XYZ file of C-alpha atoms in Angstrom:
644
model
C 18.839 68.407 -0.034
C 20.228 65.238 -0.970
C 23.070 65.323 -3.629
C 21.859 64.450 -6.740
C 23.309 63.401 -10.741
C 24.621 66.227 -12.565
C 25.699 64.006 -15.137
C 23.810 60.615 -16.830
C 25.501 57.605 -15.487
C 23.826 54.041 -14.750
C 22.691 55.397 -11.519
C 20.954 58.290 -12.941
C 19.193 55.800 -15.756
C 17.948 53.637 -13.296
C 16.846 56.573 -10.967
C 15.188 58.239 -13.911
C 12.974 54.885 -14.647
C 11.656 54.822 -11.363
C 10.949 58.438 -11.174
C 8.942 58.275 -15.238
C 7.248 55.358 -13.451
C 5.668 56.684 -10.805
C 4.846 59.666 -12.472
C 3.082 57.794 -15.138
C 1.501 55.996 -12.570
C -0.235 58.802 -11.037
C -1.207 60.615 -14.313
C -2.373 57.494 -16.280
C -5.872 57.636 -15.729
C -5.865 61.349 -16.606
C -3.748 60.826 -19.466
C -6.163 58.264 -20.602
C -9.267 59.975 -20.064
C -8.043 62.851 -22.598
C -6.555 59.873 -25.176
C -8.443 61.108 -28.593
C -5.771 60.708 -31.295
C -5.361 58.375 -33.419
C -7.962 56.415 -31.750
C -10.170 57.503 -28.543
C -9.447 53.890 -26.974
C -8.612 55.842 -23.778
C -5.702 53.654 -22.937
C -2.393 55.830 -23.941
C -1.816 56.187 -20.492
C -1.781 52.879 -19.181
C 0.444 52.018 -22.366
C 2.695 54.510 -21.871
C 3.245 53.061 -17.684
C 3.580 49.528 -18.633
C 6.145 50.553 -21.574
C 8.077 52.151 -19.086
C 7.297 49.799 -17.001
C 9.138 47.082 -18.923
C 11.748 49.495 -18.865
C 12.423 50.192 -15.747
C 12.547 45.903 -14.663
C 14.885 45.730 -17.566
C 16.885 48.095 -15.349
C 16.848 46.428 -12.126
C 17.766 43.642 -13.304
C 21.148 44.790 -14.720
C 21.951 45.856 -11.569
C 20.485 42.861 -10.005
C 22.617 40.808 -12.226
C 25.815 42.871 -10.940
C 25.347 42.523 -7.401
C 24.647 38.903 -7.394
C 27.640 38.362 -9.734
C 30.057 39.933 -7.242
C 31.407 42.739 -9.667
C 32.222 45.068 -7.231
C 30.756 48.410 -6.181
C 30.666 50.017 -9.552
C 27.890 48.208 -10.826
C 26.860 48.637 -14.680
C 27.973 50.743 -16.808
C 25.725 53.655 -18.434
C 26.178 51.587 -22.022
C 24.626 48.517 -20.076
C 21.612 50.581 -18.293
C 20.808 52.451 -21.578
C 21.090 49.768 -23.472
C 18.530 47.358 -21.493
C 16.348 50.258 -20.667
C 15.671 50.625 -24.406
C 15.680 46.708 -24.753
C 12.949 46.913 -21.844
C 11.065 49.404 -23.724
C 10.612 47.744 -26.908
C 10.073 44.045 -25.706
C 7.117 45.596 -23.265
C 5.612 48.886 -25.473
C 2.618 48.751 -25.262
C -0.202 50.822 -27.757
C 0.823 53.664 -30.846
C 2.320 56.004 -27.796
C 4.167 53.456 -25.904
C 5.810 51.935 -29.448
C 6.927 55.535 -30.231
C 8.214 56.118 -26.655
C 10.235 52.873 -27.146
C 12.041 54.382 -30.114
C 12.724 57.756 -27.817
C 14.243 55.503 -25.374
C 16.518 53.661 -28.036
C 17.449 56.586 -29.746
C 18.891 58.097 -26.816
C 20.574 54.655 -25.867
C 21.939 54.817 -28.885
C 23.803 57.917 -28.544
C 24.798 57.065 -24.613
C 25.991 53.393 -25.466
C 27.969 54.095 -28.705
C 30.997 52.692 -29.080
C 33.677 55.299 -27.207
C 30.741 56.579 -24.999
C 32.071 58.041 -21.491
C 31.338 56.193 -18.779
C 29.021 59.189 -18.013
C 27.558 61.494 -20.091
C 27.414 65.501 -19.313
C 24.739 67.821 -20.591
C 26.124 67.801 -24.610
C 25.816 64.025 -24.462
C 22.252 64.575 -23.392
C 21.749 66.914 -25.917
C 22.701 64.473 -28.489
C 21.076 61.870 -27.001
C 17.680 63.641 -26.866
C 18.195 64.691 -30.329
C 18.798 61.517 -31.045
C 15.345 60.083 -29.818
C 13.294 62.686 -31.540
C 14.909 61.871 -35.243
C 14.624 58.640 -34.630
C 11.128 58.184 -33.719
C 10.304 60.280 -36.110
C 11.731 57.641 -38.937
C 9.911 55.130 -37.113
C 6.344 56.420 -37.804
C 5.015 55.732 -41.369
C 3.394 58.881 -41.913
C 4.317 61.208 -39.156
C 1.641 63.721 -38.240
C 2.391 67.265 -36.229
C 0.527 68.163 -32.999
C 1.681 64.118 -31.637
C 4.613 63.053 -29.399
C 6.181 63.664 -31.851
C 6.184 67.481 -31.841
C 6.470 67.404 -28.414
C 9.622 65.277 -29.138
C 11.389 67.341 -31.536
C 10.494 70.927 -29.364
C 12.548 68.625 -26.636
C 15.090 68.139 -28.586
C 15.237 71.575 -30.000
C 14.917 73.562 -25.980
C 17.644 71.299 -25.353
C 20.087 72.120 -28.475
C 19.447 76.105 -27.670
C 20.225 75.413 -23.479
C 23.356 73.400 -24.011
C 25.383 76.331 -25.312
C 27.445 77.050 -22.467
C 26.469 75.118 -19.954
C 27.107 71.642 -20.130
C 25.363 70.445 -16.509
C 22.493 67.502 -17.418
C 19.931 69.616 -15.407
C 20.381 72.872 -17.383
C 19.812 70.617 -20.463
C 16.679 68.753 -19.002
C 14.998 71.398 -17.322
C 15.211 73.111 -21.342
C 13.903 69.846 -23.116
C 11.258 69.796 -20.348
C 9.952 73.445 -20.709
C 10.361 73.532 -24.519
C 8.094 70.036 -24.559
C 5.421 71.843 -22.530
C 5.131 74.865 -24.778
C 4.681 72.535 -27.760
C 2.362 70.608 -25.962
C 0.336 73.294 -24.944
C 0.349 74.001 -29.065
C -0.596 70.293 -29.601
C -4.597 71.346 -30.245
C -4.166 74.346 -33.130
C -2.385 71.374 -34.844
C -4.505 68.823 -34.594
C -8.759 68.658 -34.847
C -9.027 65.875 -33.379
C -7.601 67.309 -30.238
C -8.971 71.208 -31.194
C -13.014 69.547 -31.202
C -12.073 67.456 -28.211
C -10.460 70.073 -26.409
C -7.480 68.516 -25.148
C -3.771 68.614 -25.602
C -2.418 65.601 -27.362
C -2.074 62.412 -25.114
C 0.765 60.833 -25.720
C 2.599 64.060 -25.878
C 1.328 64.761 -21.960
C 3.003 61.207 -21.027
C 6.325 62.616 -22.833
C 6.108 65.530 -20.799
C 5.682 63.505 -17.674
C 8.639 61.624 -18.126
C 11.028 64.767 -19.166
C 10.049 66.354 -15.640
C 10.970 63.037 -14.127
C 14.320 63.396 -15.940
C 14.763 66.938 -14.420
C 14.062 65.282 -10.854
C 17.053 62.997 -11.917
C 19.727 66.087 -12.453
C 18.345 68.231 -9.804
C 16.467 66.709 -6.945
C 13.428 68.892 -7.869
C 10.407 68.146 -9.822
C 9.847 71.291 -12.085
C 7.483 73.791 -10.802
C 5.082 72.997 -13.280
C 4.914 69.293 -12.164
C 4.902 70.002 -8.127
C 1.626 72.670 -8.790
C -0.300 70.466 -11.505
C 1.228 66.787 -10.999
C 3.896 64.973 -13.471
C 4.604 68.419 -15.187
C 2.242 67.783 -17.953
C -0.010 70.755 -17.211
C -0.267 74.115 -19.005
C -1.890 77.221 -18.196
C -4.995 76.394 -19.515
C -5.104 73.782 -16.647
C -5.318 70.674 -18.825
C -2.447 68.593 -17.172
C -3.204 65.883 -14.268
C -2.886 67.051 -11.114
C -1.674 65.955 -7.500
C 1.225 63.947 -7.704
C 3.508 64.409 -4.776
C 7.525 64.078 -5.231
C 8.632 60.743 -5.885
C 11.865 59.926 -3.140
C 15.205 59.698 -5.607
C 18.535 57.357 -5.685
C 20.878 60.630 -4.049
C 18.255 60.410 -0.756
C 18.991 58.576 2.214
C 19.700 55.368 2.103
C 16.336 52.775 1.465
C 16.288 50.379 4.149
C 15.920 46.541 2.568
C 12.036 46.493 2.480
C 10.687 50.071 0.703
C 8.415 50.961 3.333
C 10.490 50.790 6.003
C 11.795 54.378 6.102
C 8.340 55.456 5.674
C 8.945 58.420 3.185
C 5.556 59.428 2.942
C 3.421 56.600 1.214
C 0.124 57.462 1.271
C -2.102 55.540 4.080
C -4.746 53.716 2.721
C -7.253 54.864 4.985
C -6.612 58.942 3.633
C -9.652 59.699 1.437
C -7.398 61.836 -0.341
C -5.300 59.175 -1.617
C -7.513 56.422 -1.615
C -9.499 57.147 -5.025
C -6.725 54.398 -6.769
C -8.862 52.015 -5.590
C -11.849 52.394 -8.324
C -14.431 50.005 -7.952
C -16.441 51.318 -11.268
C -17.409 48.807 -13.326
C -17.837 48.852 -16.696
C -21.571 47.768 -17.868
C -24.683 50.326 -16.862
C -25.847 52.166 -14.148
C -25.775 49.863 -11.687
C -22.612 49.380 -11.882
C -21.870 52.674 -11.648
C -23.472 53.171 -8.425
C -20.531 54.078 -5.623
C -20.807 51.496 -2.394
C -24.165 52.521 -0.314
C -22.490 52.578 3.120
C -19.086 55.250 3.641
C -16.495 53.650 5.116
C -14.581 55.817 8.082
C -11.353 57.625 8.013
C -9.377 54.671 8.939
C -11.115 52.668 5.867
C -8.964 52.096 2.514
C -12.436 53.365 0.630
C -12.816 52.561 -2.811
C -14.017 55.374 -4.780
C -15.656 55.472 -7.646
C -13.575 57.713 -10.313
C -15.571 60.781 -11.543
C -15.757 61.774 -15.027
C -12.976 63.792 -15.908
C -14.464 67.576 -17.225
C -13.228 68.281 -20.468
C -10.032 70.023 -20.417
C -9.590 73.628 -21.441
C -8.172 73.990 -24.279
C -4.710 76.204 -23.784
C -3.902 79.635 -24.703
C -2.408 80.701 -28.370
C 1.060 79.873 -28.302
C 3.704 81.527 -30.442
C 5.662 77.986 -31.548
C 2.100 76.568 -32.435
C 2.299 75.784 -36.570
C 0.572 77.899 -38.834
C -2.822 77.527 -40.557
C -5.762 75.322 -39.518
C -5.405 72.277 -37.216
C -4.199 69.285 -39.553
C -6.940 66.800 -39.772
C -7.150 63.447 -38.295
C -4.504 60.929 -40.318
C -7.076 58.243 -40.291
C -10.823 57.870 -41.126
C -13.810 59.587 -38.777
C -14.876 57.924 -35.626
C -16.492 54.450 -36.610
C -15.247 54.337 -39.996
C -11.507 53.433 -39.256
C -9.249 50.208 -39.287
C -10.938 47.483 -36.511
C -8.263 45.918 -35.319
C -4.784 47.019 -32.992
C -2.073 44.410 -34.197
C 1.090 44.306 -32.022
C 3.930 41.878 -32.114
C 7.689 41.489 -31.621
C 9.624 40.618 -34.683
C 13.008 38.708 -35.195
C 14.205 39.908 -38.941
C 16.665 41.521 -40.643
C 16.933 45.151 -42.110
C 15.629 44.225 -45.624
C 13.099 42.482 -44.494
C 11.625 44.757 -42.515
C 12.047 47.571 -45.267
C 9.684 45.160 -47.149
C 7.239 44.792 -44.104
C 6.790 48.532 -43.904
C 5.485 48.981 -47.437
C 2.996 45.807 -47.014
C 2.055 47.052 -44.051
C 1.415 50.638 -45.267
C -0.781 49.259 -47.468
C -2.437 47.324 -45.512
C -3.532 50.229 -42.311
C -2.664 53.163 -40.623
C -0.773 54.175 -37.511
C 2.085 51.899 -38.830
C 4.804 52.446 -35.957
C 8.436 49.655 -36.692
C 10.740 50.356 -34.032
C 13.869 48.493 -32.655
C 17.144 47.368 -34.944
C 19.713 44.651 -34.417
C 17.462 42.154 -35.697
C 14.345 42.798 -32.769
C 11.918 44.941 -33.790
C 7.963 45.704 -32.605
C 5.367 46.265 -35.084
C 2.404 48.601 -34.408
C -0.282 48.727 -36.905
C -4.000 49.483 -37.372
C -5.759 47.268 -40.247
C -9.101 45.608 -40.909
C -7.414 42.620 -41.731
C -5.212 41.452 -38.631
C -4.688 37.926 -40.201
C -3.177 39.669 -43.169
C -0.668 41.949 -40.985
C 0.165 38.757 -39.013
C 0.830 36.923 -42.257
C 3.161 40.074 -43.058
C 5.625 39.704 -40.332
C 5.885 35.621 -40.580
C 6.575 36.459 -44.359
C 9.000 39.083 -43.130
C 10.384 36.596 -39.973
C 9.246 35.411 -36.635
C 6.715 37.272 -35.142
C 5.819 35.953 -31.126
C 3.838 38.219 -28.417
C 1.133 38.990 -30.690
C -1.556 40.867 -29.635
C -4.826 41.711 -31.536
C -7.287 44.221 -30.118
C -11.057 44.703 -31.422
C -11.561 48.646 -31.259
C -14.707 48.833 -29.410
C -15.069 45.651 -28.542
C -12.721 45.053 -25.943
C -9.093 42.594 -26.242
C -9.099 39.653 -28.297
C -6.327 37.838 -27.788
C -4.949 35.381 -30.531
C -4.014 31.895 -28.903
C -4.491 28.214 -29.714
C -7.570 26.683 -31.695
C -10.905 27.936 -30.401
C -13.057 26.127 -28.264
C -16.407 26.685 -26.578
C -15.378 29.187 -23.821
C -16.197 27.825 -19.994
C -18.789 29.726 -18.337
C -17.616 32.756 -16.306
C -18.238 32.651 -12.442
C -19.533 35.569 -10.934
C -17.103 36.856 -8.883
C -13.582 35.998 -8.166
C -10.743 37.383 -5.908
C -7.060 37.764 -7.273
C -4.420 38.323 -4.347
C -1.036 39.070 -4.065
C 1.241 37.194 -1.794
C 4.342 37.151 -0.471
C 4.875 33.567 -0.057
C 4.121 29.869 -0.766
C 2.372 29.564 2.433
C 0.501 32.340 1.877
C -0.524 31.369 -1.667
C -1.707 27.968 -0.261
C -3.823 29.405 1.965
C -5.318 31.729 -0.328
C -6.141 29.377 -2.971
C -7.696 27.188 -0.911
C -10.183 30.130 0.347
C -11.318 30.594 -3.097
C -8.682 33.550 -4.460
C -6.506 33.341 -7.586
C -3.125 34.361 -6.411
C 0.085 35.946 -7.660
C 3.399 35.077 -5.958
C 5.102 38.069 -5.066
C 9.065 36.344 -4.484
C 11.426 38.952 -2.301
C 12.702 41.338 -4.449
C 10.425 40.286 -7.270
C 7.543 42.523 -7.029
C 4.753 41.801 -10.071
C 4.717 43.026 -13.264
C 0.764 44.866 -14.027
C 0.564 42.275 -16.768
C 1.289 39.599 -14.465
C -2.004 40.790 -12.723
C -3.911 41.011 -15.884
C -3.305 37.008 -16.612
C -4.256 36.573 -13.155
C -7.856 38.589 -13.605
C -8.427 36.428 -16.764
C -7.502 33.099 -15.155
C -9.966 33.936 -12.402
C -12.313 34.244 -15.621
C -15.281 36.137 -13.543
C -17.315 38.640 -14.563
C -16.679 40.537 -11.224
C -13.066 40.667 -9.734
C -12.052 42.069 -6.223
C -8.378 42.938 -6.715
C -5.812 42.497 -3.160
C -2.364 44.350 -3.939
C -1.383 43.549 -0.808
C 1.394 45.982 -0.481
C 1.757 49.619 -0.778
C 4.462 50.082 -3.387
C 2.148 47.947 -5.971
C -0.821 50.483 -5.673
C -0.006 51.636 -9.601
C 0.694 48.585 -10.924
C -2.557 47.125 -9.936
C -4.266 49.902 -10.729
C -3.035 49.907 -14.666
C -3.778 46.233 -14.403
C -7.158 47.055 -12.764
C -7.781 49.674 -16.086
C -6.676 46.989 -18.469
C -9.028 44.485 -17.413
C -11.650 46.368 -17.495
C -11.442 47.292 -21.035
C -11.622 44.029 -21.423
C -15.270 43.897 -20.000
C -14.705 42.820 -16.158
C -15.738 44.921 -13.581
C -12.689 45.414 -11.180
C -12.655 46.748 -7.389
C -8.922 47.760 -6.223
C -8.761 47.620 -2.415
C -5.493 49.498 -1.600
C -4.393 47.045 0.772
C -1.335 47.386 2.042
C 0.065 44.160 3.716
C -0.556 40.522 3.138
C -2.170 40.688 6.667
C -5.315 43.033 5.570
C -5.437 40.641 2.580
C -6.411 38.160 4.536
C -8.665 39.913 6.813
C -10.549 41.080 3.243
C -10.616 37.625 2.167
C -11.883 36.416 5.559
C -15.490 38.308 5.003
C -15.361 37.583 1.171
C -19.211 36.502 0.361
C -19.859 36.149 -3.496
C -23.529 35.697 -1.955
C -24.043 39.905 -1.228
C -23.923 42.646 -4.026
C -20.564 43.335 -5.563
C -20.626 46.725 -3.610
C -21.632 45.466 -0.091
C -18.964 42.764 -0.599
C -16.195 45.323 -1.610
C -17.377 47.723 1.164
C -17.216 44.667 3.811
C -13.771 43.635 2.795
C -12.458 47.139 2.674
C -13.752 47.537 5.903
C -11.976 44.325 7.346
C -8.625 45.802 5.349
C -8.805 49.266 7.204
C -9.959 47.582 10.493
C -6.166 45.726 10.467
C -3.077 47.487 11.515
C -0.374 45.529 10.422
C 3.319 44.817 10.930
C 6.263 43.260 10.381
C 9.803 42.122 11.349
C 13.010 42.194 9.303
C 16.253 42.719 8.812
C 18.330 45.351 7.700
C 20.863 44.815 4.697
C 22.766 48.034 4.846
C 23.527 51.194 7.325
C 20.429 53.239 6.339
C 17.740 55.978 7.836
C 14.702 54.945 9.123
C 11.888 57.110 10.948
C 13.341 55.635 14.614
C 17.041 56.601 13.835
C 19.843 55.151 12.405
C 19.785 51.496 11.797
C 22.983 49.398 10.753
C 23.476 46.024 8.526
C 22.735 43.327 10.710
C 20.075 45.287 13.015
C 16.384 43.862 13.579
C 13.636 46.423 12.328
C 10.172 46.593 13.579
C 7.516 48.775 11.787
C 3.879 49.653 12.077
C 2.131 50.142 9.635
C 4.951 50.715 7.293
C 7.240 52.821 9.350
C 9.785 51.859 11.235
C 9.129 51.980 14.768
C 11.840 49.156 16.781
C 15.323 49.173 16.125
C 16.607 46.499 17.989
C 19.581 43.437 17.818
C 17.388 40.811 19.294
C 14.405 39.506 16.723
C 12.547 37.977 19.520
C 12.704 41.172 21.496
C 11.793 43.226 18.435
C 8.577 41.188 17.768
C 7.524 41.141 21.037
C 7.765 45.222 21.402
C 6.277 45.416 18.479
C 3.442 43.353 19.385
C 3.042 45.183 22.468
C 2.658 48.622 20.523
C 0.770 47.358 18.557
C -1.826 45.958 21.041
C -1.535 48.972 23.056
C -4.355 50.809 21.036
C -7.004 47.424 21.278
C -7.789 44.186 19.199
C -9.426 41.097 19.173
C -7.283 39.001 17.099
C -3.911 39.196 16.461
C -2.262 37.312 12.995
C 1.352 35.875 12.804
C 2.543 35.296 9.545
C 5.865 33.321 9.978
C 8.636 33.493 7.434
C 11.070 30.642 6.892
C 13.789 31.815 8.483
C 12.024 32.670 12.166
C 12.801 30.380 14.645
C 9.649 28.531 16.073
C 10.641 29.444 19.288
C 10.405 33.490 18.522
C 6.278 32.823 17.286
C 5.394 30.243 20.886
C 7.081 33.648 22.571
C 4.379 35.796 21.011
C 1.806 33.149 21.540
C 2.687 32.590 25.550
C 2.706 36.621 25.780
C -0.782 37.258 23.913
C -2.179 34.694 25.954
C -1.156 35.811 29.287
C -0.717 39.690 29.055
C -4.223 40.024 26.814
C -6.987 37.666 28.008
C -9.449 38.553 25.608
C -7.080 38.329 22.595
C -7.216 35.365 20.122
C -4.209 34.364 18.249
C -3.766 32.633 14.722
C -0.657 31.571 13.594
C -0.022 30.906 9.792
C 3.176 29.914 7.850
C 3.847 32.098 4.962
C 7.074 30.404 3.881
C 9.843 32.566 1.588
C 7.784 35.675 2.288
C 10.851 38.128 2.967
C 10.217 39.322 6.115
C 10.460 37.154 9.154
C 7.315 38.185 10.603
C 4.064 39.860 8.977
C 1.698 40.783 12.513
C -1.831 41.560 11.963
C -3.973 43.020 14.862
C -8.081 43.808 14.139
């Protein structure tokens, strides 16, 4: 096994991040589906990835800051990771859960980036630091109300204070926070009605879960047992936890050659039916929409499946920490009856002020979440007057990234004056690419794209502008790359609460993009067009050519700085020094199975003469074999190859 952080340095936050996000990547959609409390808006999920989301960017780019400034090997400093992981969190939190989980974050940053901090914390800091979070969300929330992430928060922080007795290791001290926040969980519906009649454990709490296992991968290199058998570790034995996640591949592993798929760790293929249910073509407006695509598409297919309706969860077994007494009832008004509007915004104001904003907007709603400090803050509220609780925070300061959501009746988003809305098109295609070329070529075939730069991968919300600038009622949504399979998928969920009916193809290069886009025909029925395209995405192995930055493992051996990779559909299968001889054997391979057309995307930085090598050797090793050559600009890699 790998070594791994036994204490919490800048490493460790930023390995932690990535871990929480793919964890809350795979559980979001069953972390939505049981989202009943304070409002059944079935998003907590989704809120809870893009808050940590935000996070986890806010993280890279410290580091990404470092090693472009030259600062040495060290890199940041656990102060500087904590503290723009919490900054992350609270500029992106999304939803009641994702505010709260913001103020988890900063309270724990707090403790790790105090003034006199270590450089790296061991498991007392962590204790602190988790005690920390709970007491400090728990001042964030108005009126704070038992059986919520909340409880789950404090029976964290409590597991932890009893584990960090004598041993002062990080993983004893997660692994206690983790184990202590399933046991409440499991609690979560003899506290609550809402979540007793349902017959679920509390939402937000399950995404808190999720990300404490995460932690425990941090410290020890192992997902806890709970997590491996029923997903991200929110599961109890009642069953009601998500299930299937695999282990997410850690910092202490080997080495990550310079593009993430080129050690091939196990990313799922998009042709496995097992794996390829992300790609949820369900719509969002009657039965016909509903309908899964007439025609199955074979093994070698990304499919898109249609996600079945979750079965009510169990609800779990008595628990000795549950509270006393009847479940508490609901903090806000029966189903129907309660505040109409989500209001969310940023806030630049001082302490008094927003001591004043808290009692107007107590007044005003429910669900009032204020978290941040310094002079930042993000304001969570539920009212029936959002002009009023917008009015609030400009009394209060500036308040910018304001967001107003109609319960039931999808986003509305506050912008300039109205005017008469255009008239949707039918159907649309949004596409991620990884270059300028690319983009060109794209747009002029019809698709609203989203430049992917090297090293710059989209944000989800990035994707949702890019659904609503396509403004169609029907969108067809191209990832175009393995490692973005959650992201589009929360920004496939998103949009559809917002009334368009999304198809994710799992595509996995730019190369089956543009095989999908090729037999794009808004003429057919939604599904025969998403089955065609998927079809023309699975039909197209694909490949690519680059080079690596650092001395790292790859599935064909050992590969150095300086050394040109080949791989095949994600994994590495050329090592070689020569780029022109690494194409052309990876052309060969590639060939070697059958194809009809081969694709060579060309990166900036390939010599011409490398791409009429490929051209001369198609044409006179593979008669029947067409070529296309395209220019794909800043794309990353040298060469993307497509072969259908």
């Amino acid at each position: 096994m790998a070594q791994v952080a036994q204490t919490f340095d800048a490493p460790a936050v930023r390995t932690w991040c990535g871990l929480a996000l793919r964890a809350l990547g795979r559980a979001r959609e069953e972390i939505d589906a049981i989202n009943v409390y304070p409002v059944a808006d079935g998003d907590t999920g989704t809120n809870l990835y893009l808050t940590v989301e935000s996070a986890a960017a806010a993280v890279e780019a410290v580091f990404a800051g470092h090693e472009a400034g030259g600062t040495g090997p060290g890199g940041p400093s656990l102060a500087e990771a904590a503290r723009a992981m919490a900054h992350g969190a609270l500029i992106g939190a999304r939803g009641n859960s994702g505010t709260i989980l913001a103020q988890l974050l900063r309270g724990m940053a707090e403790v790790l980036a105090a003034e006199g901090a270590e450089a790296r914390a061991d498991g007392h800091g962590l204790r602190r630091a988790l005690r920390r979070a709970a007491d400090s969300a728990r001042q964030a929330v108005a009126h704070p109300v038992e059986g919520t992430v909340l409880t789950v928060a404090s029976a964290a922080a409590d597991a932890a204070d009893t584990a960090c007795g004598t041993e002062g290791d990080c993983g004893a001290v997660a692994r206690a926070a983790h184990e202590g926040a399933r046991t409440a969980l499991a609690a979560t519906p003899g506290q609550l009605a809402a979540l007793e009649r349902a017959g679920v454990v509390d939402a937000g709490g399950s995404g808190l879960v999720a990300v404490l296992a995460a932690l425990v991968e941090t410290f020890t290199g192992q997902a806890p047992a709970a997590a491996r058998s029923r997903g991200t570790g929110t599961g109890t034995e009642a069953g009601t936890g998500p299930a299937g996640a695999r282990r997410a591949p850690e910092a202490g592993d080997r080495p990550a050659v310079p593009h993430a798929r080129a050690c091939g760790h196990g990313e799922p293929d998009a042709g496995d039916p097992d794996t390829a249910g992300a790609a949820d073509t369900v719509g969002t407006a009657g039965a016909a929409d509903r309908e899964a695509p007439a025609t199955p598409a074979p093994r070698a297919v990304p499919t898109p499946a249609e996600a079945p309706e979750p079965p009510p969860a169990a609800p779990p077994p008595a628990c000795a920490h549950a509270a006393p007494g009847p479940p508490a009832e609901s903090a806000t008004a029966p189903p129907g009856h309660g505040p109409a509007f989500e209001v969310i915004y940023l806030l630049e104001a001082d302490d008094p002020s927003v001591a004043r904003l808290r009692r107007r907007l107590d007044a005003l709603g429910d669900s009032l979440v204020v978290v941040g400090g310094d002079g930042l803050w993000n304001v969570h509220v539920h009212v029936d007057d959002a002009g009023a609780a917008v009015e609030a925070g400009v009394e209060a300061g500036r308040p910018h990234r304001i967001r107003i959501t109609h319960f039931g009746a999808g986003d509305a988003h506050t912008g300039a004056a109205a005017r008469p809305p255009r008239e949707r098109a039918q159907r649309a295609v949004v596409a991620v690419v990884p270059g300028e070329g690319l983009a060109a070529l794209c747009t002029e075939a019809g698709a609203t794209t989203v430049l992917a730069r090297p090293g710059e991968p989209p944000a989800s919300g990035e994707l949702v502008e890019a659904v609503r600038r396509a403004h169609a009622r029907e969108v067809v949504l191209l990832p175009n790359d393995a490692e973005l399979r959650d992201t589009a998928a929360a920004a496939a969920e998103q949009a559809r609460g917002e009334g368009v009916r999304v198809a994710l193809i799992p595509t996995r290069s730019a190369v089956q993009g543009i095989a999908a886009l090729a037999v794009h025909e808004p003429g057919r029925r939604f599904d025969e067009d998403v089955v065609a395209m998927t079809s023309a995405a699975g039909a197209t192995r694909h490949g690519e050519v680059t080079v690596a930055e650092h001395r790292s493992w790859t599935s064909a051996g050992i590969c150095q700085a300086g050394d040109v990779l080949g791989l095949i559909d994600g994994d590495v299968a050329v090592i070689g020094p020569d780029v022109a001889d690494t194409a052309r054997a990876v052309l060969d391979r590639m060939l070697a199975g059958g194809g009809e057309l081969v694709t060579l995307v060309l990166g900036e930085e390939l010599p011409d003469s490398v791409a009429d090598g490929l051209e001369t050797r198609v044409r006179e090793s593979y008669l029947a074999v067409d070529t296309v050559v395209l220019r794909g600009g800043r794309q990353g890699a040298l060469l993307l190859i497509g072969v259908e």
